[in-house]
Short mmCIF file of C-alpha atoms and ligand atoms in Angstrom, two decimals:
data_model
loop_
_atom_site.label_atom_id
_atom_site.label_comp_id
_atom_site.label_asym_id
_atom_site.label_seq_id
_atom_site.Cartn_x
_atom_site.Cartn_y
_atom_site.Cartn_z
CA UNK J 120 -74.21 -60.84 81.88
CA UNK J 121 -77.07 -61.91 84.17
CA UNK J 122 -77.20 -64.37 86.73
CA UNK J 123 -80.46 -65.01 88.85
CA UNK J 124 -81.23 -67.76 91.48
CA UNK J 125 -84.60 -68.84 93.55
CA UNK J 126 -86.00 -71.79 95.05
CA UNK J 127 -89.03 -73.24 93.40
CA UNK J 128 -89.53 -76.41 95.45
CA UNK J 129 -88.60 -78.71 98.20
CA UNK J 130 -87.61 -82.15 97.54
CA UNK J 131 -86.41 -84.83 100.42
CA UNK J 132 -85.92 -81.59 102.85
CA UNK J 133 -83.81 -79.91 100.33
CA UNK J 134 -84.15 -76.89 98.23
CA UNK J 135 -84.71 -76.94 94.42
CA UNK J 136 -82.72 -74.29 92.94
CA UNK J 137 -83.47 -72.54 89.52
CA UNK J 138 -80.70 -70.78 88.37
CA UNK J 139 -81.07 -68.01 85.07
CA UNK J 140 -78.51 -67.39 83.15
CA UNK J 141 -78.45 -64.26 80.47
CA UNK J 142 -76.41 -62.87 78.44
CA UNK J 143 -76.38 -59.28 76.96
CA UNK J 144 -77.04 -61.19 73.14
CA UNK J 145 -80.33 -62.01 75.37
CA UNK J 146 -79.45 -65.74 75.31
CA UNK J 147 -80.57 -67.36 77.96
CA UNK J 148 -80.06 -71.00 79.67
CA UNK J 149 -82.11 -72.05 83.02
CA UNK J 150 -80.49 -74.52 85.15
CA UNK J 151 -81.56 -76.86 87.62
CA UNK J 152 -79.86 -78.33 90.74
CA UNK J 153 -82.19 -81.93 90.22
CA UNK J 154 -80.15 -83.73 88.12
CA UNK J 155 -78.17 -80.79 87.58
CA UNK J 156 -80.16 -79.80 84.71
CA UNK J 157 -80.30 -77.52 81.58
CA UNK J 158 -84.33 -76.77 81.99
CA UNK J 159 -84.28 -74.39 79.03
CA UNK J 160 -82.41 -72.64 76.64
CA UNK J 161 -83.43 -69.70 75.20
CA UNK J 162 -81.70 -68.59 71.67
CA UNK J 163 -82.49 -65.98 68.98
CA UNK J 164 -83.49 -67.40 65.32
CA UNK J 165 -82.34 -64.41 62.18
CA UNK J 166 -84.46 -62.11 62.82
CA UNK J 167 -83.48 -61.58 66.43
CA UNK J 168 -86.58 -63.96 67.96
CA UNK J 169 -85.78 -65.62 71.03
CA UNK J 170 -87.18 -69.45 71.47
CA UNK J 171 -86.72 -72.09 73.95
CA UNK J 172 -84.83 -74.94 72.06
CA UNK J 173 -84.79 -77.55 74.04
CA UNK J 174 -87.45 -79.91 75.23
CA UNK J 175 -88.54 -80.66 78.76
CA UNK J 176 -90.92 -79.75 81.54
CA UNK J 177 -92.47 -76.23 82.64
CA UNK J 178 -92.54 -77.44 86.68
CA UNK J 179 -89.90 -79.52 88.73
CA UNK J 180 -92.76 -81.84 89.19
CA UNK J 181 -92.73 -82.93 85.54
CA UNK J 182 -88.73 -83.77 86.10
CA UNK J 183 -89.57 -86.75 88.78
CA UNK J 184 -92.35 -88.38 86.89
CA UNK J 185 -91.67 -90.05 83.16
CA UNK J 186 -88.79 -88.74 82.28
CA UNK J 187 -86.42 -89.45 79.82
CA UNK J 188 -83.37 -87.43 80.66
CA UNK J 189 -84.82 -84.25 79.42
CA UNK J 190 -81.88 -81.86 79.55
CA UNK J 191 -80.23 -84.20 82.16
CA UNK J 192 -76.68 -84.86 83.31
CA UNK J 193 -75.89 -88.13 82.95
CA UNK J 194 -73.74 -90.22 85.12
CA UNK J 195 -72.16 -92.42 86.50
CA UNK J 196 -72.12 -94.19 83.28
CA UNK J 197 -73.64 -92.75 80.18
CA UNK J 198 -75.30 -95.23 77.66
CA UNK J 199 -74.91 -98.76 78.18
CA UNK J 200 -73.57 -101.75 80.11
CA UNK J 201 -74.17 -104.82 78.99
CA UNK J 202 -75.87 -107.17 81.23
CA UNK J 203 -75.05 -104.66 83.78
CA UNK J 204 -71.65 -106.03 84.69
CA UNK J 205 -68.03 -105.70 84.54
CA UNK J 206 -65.17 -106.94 85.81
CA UNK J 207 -62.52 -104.47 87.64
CA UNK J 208 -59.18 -105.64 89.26
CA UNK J 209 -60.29 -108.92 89.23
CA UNK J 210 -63.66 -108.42 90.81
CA UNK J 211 -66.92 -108.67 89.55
CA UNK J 212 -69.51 -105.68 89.94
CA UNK J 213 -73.42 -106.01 89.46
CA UNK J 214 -74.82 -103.19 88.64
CA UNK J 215 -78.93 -101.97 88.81
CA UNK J 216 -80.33 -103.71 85.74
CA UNK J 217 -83.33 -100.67 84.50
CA UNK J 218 -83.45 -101.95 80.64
CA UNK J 219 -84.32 -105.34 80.65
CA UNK J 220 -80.95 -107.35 81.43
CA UNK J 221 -78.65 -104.63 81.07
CA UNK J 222 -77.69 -100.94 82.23
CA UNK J 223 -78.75 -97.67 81.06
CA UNK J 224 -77.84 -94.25 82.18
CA UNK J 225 -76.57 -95.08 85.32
CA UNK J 226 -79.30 -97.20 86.77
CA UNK J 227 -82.34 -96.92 88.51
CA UNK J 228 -81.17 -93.39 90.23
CA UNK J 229 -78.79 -92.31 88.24
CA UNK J 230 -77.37 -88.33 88.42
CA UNK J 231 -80.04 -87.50 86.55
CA UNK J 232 -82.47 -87.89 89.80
CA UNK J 233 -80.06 -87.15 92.75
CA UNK J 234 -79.27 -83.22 93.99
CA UNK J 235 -76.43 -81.73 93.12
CA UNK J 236 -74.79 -79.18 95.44
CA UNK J 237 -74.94 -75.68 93.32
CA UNK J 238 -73.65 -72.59 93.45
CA UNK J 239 -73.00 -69.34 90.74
CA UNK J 240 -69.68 -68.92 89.21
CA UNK J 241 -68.54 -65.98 86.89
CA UNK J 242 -65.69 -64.69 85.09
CA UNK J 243 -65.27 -61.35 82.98
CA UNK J 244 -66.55 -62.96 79.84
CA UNK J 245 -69.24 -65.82 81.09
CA UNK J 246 -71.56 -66.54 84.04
CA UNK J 247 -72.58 -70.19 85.27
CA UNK J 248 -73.34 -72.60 87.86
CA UNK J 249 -71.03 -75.31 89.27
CA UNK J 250 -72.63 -78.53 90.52
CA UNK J 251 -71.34 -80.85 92.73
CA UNK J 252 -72.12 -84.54 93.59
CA UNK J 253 -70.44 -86.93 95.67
CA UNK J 254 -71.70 -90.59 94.61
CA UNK J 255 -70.90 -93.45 97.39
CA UNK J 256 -68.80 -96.30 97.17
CA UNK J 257 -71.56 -99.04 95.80
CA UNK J 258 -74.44 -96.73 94.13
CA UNK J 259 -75.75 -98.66 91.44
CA UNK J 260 -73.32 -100.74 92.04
CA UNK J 261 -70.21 -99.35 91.09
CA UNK J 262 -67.27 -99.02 93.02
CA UNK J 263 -65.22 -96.15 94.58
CA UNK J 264 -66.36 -93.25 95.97
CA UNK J 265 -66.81 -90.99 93.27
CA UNK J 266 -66.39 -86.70 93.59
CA UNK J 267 -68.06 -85.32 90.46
CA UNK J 268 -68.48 -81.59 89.16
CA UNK J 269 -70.12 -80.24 86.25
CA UNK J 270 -69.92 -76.65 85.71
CA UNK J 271 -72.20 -74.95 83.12
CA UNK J 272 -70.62 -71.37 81.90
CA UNK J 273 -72.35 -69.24 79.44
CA UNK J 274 -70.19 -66.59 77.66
CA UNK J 275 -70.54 -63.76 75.47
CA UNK J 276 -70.14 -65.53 72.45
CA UNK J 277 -72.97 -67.21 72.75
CA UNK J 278 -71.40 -70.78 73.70
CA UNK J 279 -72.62 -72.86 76.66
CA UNK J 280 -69.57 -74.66 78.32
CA UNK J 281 -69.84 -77.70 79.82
CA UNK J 282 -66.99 -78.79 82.12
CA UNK J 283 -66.72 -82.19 83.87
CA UNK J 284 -64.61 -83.86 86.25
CA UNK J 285 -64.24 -86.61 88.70
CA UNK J 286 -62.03 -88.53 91.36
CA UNK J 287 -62.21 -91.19 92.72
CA UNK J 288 -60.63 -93.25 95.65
CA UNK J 289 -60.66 -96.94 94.28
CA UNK J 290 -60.60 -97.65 90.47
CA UNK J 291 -64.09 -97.28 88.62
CA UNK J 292 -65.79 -96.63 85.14
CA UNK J 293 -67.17 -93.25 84.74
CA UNK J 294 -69.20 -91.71 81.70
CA UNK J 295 -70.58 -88.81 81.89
CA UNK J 296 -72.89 -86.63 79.19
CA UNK J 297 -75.73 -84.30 78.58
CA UNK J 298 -78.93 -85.20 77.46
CA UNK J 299 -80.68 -82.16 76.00
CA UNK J 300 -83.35 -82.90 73.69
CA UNK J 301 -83.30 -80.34 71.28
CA UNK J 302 -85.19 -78.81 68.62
CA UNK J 303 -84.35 -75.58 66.85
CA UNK J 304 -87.27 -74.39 65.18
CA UNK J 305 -88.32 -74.31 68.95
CA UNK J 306 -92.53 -74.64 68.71
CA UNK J 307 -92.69 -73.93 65.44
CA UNK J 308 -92.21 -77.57 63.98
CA UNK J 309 -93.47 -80.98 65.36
CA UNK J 310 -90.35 -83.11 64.35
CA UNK J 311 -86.54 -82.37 63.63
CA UNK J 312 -86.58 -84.38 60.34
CA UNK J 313 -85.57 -81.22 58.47
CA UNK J 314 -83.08 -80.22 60.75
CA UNK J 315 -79.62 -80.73 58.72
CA UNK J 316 -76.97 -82.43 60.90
CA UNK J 317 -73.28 -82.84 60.59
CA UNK J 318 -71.41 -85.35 62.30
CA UNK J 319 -67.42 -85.04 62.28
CA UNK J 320 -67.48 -88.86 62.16
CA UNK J 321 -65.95 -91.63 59.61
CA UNK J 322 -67.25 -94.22 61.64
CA UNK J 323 -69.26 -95.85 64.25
CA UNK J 324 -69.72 -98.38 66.79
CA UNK J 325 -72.57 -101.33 65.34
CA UNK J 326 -74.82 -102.24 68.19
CA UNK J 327 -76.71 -105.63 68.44
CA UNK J 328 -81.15 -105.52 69.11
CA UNK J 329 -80.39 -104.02 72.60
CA UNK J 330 -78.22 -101.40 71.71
CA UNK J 331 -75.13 -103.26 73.33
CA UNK J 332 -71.96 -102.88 70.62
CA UNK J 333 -70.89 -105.75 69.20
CA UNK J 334 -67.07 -104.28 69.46
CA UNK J 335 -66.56 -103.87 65.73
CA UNK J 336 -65.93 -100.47 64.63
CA UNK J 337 -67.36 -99.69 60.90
CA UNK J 338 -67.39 -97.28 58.02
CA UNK J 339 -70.30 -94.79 58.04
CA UNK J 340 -69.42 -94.42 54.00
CA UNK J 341 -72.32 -95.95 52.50
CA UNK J 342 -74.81 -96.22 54.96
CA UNK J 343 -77.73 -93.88 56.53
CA UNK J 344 -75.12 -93.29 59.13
CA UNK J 345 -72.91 -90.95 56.97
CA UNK J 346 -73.47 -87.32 57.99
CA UNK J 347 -69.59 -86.14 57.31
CA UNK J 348 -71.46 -83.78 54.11
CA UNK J 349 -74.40 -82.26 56.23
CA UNK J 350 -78.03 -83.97 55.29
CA UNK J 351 -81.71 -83.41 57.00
CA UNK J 352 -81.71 -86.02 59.33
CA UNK J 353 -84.98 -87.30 57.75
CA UNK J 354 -83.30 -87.91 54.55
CA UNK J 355 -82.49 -91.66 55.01
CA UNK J 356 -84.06 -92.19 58.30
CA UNK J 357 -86.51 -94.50 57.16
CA UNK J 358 -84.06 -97.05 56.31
CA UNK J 359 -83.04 -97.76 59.59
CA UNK J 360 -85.59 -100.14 61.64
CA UNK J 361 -85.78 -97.74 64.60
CA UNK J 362 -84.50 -94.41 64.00
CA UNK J 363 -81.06 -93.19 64.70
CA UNK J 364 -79.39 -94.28 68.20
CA UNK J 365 -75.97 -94.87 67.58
CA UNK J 366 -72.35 -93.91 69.03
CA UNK J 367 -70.21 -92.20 66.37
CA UNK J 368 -66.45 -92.37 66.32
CA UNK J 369 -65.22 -88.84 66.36
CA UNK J 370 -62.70 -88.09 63.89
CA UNK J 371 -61.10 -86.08 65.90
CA UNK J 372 -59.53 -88.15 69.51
CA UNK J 373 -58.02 -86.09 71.73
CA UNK J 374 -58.13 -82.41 72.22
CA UNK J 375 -61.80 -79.52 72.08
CA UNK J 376 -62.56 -80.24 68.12
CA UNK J 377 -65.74 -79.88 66.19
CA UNK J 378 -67.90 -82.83 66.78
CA UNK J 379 -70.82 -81.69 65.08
CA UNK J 380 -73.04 -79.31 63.43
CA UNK J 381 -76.91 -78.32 63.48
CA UNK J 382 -78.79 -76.18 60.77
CA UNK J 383 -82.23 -75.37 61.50
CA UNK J 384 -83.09 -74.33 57.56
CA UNK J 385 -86.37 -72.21 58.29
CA UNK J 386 -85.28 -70.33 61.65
CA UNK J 387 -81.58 -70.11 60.59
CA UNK J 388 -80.52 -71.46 64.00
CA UNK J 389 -77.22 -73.27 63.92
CA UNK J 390 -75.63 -75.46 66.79
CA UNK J 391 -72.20 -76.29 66.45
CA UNK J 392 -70.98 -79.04 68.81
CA UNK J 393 -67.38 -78.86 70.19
CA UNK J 394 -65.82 -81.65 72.73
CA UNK J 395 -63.10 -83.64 74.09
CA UNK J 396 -64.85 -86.69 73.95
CA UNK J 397 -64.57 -89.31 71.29
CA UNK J 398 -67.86 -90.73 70.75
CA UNK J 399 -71.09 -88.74 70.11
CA UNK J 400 -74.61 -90.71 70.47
CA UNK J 401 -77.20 -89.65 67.76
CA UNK J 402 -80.41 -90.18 68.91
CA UNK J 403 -83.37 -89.47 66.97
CA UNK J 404 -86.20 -88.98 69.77
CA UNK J 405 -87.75 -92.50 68.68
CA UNK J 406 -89.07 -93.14 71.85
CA UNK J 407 -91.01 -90.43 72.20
CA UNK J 408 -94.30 -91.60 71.45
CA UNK J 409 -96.93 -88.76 72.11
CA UNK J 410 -97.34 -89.69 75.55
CA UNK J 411 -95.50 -87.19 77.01
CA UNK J 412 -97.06 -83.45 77.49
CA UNK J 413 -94.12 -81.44 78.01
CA UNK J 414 -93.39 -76.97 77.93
CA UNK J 415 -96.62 -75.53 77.27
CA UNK J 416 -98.71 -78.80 77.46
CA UNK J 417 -96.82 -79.82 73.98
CA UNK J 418 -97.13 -83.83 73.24
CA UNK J 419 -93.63 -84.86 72.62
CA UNK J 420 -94.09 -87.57 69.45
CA UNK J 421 -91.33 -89.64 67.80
CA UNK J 422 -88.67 -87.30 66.50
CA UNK J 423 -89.93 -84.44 68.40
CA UNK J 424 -86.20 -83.63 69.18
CA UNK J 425 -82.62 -85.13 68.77
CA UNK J 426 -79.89 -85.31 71.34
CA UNK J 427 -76.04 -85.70 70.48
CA UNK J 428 -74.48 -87.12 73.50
CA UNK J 429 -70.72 -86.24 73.99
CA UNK J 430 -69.58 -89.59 75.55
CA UNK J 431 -67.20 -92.58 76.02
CA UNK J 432 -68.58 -95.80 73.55
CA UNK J 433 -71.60 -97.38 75.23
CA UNK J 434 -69.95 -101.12 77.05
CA UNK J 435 -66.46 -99.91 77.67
CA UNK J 436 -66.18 -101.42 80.59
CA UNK J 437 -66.54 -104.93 78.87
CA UNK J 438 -64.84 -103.48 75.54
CA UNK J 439 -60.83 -103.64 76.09
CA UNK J 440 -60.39 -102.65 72.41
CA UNK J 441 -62.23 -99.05 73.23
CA UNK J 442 -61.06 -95.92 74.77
CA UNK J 443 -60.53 -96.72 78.57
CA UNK J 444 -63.80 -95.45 80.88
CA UNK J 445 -61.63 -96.43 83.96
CA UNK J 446 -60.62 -93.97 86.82
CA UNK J 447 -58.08 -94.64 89.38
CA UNK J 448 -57.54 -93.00 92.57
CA UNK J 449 -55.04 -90.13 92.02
CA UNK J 450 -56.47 -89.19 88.80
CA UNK J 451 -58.80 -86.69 87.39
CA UNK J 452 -61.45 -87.35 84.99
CA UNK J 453 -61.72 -83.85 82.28
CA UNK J 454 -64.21 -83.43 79.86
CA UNK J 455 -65.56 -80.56 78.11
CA UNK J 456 -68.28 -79.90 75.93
CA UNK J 457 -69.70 -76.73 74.09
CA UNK J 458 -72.61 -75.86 72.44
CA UNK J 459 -72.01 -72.88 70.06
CA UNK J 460 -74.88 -70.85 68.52
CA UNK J 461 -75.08 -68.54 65.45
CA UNK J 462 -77.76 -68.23 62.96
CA UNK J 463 -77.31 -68.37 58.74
C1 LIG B 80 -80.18 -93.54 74.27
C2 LIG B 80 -81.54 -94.06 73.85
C3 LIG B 80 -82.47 -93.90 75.02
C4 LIG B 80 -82.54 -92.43 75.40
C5 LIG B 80 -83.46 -92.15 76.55
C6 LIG B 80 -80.32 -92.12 74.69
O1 LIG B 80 -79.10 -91.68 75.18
O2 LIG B 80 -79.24 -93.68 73.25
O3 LIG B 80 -81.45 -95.42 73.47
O4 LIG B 80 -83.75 -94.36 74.70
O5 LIG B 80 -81.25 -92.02 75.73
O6 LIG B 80 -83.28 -93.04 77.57
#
């Protein structure tokens, strides 16, 4: 097990750390203190060949200009808030409004642009980075001052932990995920259409135009949405208006359980999914548009890559009937995630 670190740039008088992480199956997963960041991730098809699976940028200078949470941690609140408000103890909180009335990602400078305190971490079996962020009382509006850390470990079984947690010292909402974009054929295929996808997931939260939830919770049985028997995820894509972008229940609520599963059919590359969360945001990359010239001076077009987004349900805050996003002071906020690879 390998762990390297340099500085690659300077940004607001601080240094922008690159952090490589190897293991002796030759994975390999780069790490960035901006945003604290998975830049790349580096995994063998069935024949042994190593590709980088994930999209994103080949300099720190393509992180801070259009960006759409390329292999980003996202915080405080992952997803949305609708009409960026809620109401806490009694008080109101307005939070930065960055899609059209409502709240996305964590607002206008969300964790994905702030820097993240990092150092290495190891253990006998796995190397890593931890990152740490304090956010202040009122960024983006929300309240408390909130004490995060995200640790990324890679181990020897080729899974990439992902281990969050928070405090806070007045109550808050707090959401956080990983936005990896990936795509397992690596450069070898435009789109992710043929990618086969499992989701551990009876049913799902309906959203209205704006991707706010209505509140119901439905049956995937029947719909495009049903991925408990895996499909390609182009299969019955085109029936929905947009593409996929929707939060899935997780069977499984409470405890590290299979969330989903990825089969790349041509390179043999599987991802399995594991996490604590319950929800899981499919997205289908239909916003990328061709605009974007990302690794390699690649144009990123719609479907391009897919992220599943361990998470809370977008609008808890304003959703009693969901799983509770708030944090009081005295607890601790635990989530982990893990991203397993093995080929077929
Ligand atoms: C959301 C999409 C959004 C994308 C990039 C995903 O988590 O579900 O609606 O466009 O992030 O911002």
């Amino acid at each position: 097990m390998k762990i390297e670190e340099r500085t690659v740039a300077e940004y607001h008088g601080r240094p922008v750390k690159i952090f490589d992480l190897e293991n002796e199956h030759g994975l390999k997963a780069r790490l960035m203190n901006y945003g604290a960041t998975l830049v790349s991730l580096l995994v063998p098809d069935r024949a042994g060949h190593l590709e980088d699976i994930t999209l994103g940028y080949d300099s720190f200078e393509g992180y801070l200009g259009n960006n759409p949470y390329f292999g980003a941690t996202v915080g405080r609140f992952a997803n949305r808030i609708g009409g960026a408000r809620f109401v806490l103890g009694g008080r109101e909180y307005l939070l930065a409004r960055n899609e059209g009335p409502n709240h996305l990602h964590g607002g206008l400078k969300g964790f994905d642009k702030v820097m993240w305190e990092a150092g290495p971490v190891s253990d006998s079996h796995s190397v890593g980075v931890r990152f740490s962020y304090l956010s202040p009382d009122g960024e983006e509006g929300y309240p408390g001052n909130l004490d995060c850390q995200v640790t990324y470990l890679l181990n020897e079984n080729d899974e990439l932990h992902l281990a969050y947690l928070a405090t806070t010292d007045r109550p808050t909402h707090v959401n956080l995920t990983h936005h990896s974009y990936f795509n397992l054929a690596g450069s070898r295929k435009e789109n992710i259409l043929e990618h086969e996808l499992q989701i551990i997931a009876s049913r799902f939260t309906p959203a209205d135009e704006h991707l706010i939830p209505t509140g119901e919770i439905k049956e995937v049985a029947g719909t495009p949405l049903d991925f408990l028997k895996p499909q390609a995820i182009g299969r019955r894509l085109g029936e929905l208006a947009a593409g996929y972008d929707h939060n899935f229940v997780l069977d499984s609520q409470g405890g590290l359980a299979l969330a989903a599963r990825v089969v790349e059919p041509e390179s043999g590359r599987v991802m399995e999914l594991y996490t604590t969360e319950p929800g899981l945001q499919f997205y289908s990359g239909n916003f990328l548009d061709g605009t974007i010239r990302g690794k390699g001076g690649r144009p990123y077009g719609r479907h391009s890559g897919f992220c599943l987004e361990p998470q809370h349900f977008p609008d808890s805050p304003n959703k009693p009937q969901f799983p509770t996003t708030v944090l009081k002071a005295g607890e601790i906020f635990k989530s982990l995630t893990v991203f397993k690879f093995l080929v077929v």
